[in-house]
Each structure stands twice: as structure tokens, then as C-alpha cells.
Tab-separated table of C-alpha atoms in Angstrom:
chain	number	residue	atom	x	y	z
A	24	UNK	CA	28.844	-3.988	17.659
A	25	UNK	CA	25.772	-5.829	19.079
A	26	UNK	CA	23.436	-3.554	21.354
A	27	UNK	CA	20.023	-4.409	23.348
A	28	UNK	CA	18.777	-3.088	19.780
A	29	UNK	CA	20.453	-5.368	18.012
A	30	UNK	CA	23.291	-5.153	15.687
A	31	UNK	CA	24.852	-1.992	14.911
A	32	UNK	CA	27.195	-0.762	12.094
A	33	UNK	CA	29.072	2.182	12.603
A	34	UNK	CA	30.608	3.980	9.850
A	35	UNK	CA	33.044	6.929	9.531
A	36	UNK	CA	33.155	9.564	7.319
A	37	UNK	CA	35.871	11.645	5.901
A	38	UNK	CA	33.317	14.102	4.335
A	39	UNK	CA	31.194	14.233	7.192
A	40	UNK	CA	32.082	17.473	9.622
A	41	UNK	CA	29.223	17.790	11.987
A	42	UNK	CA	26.297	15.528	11.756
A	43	UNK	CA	25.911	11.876	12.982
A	44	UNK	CA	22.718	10.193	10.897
A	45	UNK	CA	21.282	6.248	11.663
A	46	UNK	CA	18.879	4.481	10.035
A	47	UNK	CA	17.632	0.812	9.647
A	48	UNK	CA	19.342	-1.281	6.750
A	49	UNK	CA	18.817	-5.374	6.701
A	50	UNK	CA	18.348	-6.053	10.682
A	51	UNK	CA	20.749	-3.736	11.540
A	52	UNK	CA	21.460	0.067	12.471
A	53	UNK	CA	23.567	2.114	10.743
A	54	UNK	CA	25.116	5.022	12.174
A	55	UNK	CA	26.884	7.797	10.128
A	56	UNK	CA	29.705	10.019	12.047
A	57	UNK	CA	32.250	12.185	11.168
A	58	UNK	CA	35.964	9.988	10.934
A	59	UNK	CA	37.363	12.339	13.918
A	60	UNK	CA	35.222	11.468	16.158
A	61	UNK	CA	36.135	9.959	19.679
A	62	UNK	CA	35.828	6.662	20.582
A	63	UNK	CA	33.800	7.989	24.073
A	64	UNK	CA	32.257	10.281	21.299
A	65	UNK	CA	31.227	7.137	19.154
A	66	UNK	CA	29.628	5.586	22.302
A	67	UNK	CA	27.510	8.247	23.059
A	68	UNK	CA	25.980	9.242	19.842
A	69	UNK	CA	25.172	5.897	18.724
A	70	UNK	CA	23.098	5.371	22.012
A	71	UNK	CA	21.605	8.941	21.246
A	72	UNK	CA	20.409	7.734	17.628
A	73	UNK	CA	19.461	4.570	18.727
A	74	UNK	CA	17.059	6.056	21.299
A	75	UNK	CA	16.083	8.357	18.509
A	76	UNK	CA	15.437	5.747	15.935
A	77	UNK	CA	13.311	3.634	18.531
A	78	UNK	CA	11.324	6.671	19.462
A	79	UNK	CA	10.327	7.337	16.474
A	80	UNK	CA	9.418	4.129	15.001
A	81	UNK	CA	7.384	3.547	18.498
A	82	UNK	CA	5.243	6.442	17.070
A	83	UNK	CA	4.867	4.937	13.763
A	84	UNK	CA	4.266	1.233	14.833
A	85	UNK	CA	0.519	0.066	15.896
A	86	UNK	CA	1.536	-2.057	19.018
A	87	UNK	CA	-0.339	-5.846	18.854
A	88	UNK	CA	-3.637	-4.978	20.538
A	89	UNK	CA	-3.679	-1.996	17.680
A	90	UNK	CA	-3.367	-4.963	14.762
A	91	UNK	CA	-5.520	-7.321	15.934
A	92	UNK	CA	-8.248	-3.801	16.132
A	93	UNK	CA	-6.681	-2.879	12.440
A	94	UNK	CA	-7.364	-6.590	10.927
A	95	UNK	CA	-10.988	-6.596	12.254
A	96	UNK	CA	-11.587	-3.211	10.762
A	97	UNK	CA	-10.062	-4.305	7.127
A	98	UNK	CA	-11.856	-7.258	7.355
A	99	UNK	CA	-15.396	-5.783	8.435
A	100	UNK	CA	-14.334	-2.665	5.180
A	101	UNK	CA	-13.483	-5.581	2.791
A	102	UNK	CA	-14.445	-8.904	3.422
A	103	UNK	CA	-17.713	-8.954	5.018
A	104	UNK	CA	-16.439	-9.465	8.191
A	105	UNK	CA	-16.271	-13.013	7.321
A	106	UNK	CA	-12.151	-13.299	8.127
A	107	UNK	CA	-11.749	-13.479	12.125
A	108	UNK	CA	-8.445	-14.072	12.831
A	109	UNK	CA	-7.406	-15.836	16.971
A	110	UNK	CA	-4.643	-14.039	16.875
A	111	UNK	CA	-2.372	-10.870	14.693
A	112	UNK	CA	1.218	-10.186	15.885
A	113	UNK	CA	4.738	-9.180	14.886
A	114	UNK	CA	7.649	-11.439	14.570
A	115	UNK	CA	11.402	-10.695	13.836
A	116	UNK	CA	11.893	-14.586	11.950
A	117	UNK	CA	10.270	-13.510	8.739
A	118	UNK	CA	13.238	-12.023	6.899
A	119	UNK	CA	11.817	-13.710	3.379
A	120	UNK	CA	8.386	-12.609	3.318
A	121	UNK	CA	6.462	-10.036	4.233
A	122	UNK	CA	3.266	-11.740	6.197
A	123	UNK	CA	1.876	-15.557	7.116
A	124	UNK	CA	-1.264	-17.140	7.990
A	125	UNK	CA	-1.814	-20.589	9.381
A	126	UNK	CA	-5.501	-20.985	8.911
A	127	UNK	CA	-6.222	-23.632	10.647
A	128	UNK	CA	-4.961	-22.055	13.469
A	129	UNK	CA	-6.553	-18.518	12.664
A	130	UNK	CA	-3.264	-17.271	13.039
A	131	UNK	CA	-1.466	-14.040	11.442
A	132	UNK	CA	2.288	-12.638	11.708
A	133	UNK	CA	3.402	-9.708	10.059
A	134	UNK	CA	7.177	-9.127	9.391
A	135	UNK	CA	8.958	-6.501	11.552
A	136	UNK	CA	10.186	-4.992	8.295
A	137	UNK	CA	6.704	-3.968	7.737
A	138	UNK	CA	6.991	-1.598	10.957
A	139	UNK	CA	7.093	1.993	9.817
A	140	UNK	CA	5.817	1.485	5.846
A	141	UNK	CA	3.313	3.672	5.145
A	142	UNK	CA	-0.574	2.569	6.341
A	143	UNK	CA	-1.775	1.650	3.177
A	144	UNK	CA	1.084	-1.152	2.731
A	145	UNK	CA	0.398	-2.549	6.116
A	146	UNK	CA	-3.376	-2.811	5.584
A	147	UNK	CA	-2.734	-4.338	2.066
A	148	UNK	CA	-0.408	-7.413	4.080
A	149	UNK	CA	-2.817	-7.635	6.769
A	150	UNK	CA	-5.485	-7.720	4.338
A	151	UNK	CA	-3.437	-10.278	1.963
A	152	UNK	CA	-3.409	-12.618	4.936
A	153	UNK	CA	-7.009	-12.241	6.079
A	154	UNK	CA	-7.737	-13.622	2.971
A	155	UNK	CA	-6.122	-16.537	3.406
A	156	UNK	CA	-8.347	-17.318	6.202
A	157	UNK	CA	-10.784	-17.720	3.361
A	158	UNK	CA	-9.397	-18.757	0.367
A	159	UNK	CA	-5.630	-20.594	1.607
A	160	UNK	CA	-3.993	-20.487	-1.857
A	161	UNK	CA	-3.277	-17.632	-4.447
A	162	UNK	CA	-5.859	-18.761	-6.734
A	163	UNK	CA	-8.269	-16.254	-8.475
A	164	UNK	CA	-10.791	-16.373	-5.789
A	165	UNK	CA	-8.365	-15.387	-3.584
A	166	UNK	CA	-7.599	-12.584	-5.861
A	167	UNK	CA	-11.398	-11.610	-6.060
A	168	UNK	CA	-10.859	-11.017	-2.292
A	169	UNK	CA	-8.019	-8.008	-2.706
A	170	UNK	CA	-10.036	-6.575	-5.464
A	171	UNK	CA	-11.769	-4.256	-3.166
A	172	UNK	CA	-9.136	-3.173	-1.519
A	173	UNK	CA	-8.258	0.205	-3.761
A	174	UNK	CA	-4.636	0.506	-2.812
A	175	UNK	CA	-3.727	-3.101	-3.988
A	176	UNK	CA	-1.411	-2.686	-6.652
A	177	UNK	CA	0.032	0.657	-5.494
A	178	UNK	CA	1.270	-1.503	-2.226
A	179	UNK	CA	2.544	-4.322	-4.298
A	180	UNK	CA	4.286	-2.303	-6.430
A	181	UNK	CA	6.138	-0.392	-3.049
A	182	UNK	CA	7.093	-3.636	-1.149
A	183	UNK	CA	8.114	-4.997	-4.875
A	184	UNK	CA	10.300	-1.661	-4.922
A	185	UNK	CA	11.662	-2.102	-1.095
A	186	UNK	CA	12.791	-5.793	-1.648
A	187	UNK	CA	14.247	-4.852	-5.005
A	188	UNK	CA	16.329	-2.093	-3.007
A	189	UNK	CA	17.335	-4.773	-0.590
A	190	UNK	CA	19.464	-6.109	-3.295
A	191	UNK	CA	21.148	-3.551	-4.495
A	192	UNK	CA	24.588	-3.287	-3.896
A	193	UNK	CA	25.688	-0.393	-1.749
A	194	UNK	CA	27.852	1.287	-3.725
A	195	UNK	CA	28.328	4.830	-2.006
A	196	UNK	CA	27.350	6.542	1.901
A	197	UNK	CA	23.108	6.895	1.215
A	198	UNK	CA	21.971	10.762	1.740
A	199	UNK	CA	21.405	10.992	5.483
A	200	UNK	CA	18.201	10.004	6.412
A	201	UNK	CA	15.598	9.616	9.548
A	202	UNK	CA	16.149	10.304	12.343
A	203	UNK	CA	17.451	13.724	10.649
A	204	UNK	CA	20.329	14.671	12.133
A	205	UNK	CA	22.128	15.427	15.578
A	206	UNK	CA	24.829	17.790	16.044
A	207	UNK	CA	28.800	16.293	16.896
A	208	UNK	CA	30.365	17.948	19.818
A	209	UNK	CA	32.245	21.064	18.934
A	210	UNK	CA	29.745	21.274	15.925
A	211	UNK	CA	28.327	25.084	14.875
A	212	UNK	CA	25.413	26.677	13.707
């Protein structure tokens, strides 16, 4: 099923009795509900958790304005000031990497997938491609850069970790996870 919010998956579960679950798995939602479950049922509570799910990452992504404020800041904190990017914004094409710069250009774009990480991972990307406005390759002066940044290797290690996860095969229903949970109709206490 393909909704304003993209591509959804909906799967049923025998073992599920009450709860319906979604969460965000390779460009698409998943929604959990229990196998009896209406169709008209279906409907409704995937629109519920997709509301959900877009409320709360809303709350947890800085909007462009917020970026462009977020990359001056890291690069006054880290590089001097001396990175001054034209313009920082998401983009939903970068499904193989994580940020981009086009120096010339003074431009930056940070991967959708990057919405919702924790802080510290964003500011190590945004960071990561400030640099590049001064130093374009991955060379050890461009290395120098990051040093300063005290989080470096603790964010490498957690997008290393997410894109790892990315390929592993799904082998069983994941534990339920954010937005918690709603209750089914006819569900109790």
C-alpha cells in the first residue's frame, strides 16, 4: 500500500491480541496488527500510526532553517568558523550515504535516514561535510578537522552499526517499537 507517507507494509499477527505497533524500516512503514483485524479496522489504525509516527519524528527533526543554524554553530565550535556553507538541507535520494557536499557550490544534503538519530550523530555528518568545504577529500588533513569533534568515533561506530542492521535479514516480527503502542478495538485494560 502506497500512502501520502509513502509506502506502507502491513503485517498481521497471529500472536498479536491487542496492540497495533509501526515503525520506519528501509523507506517504508511498517505496521504491526493483530491477524483478526478488519479490513475498515486495518484502514484506520494504519492512518492513526502514521499520524503518530510523523508527529513524533516532527519533534525530533530540526526543520532546514534549524540545520543551516546547527552547521554554523559546529562550524564556529570546531572549525574556526572558517566552513560557511550557501546552503544545508534534507533530501530523500541519498539511500547510499549518509551526507554530501559539493564545494564548489557550498552546498550540503543530509540523508533523511539521518532524521531522528540521536544529536551527536547528526552533528558528526554535518560536521563530516563542513569539512569538506575545506579539505574535499578524506585525506589526513581532513581527518585533523574531525579530531576536535569528541563524539567522532562513538558516531561512526552507531551509523557503522545502523547500516550493518540494514542488512540483516529479517528473520522474525522485531519487539514492538516507537510509536509505543495503540490499543485494537475491543482491546482491554
Amino acid at each position: 500500500m502506497v500512502t501520502e507517507h509513502g509506502p506502507v507494509e502491513v503485517r498481521r499477527s497471529a500472536r498479536r491480541r491487542r496492540t497495533v505497533s509501526a515503525y520506519r524500516e528501509d523507506g517504508r512503514t511498517v505496521v504491526l496488527i493483530p491477524a483478526r483485524m478488519s479490513a475498515a479496522d486495518e484502514r484506520r489504525w494504519v492512518g492513526v500510526m502514521l499520524d503518530k509516527l510523523a508527529a513524533q519524528e516532527s519533534r525530533r527533526t530540526p526543520a532546514a532553517g534549524e540545520l543551516a543554524e546547527r552547521a554554523a554553530r559546529l562550524s564556529e565550535q570546531y572549525l574556526d568558523g572558517r566552513a560557511q556553507p550557501t546552503s544545508v538541507r534534507w533530501v530523500t535520494n541519498q539511500n547510499n550515504r549518509w551526507g554530501s557536499c559539493t564545494p564548489a557550490e557550498g552546498t550540503i544534503r543530509l540523508s533523511h535516514r539521518l532524521q531522528g538519530m540521536p544529536e551527536y550523530v547528526l552533528d558528526y555528518v554535518l560536521l563530516h561535510e563542513l569539512a569538506h568545504l575545506l579539505v574535499p577529500g578524506h585525506g589526513p588533513g581532513f581527518w585533523r578537522l574531525l579530531e576536535a569533534y569528541p563524539r567522532t568515533e562513538r558516531a561512526r561506530g552507531y551509523l557503522e552499526g545502523v547500516a550493518s542492521a540494514g542488512r540483516l535479514p529479517h528473520a522474525r516480527e522485531p519487539r514492538e517499537s516507537a510509536p509505543r503502542e495503540g490499543r485494537a478495538p475491543g482491546a482491554t485494560g
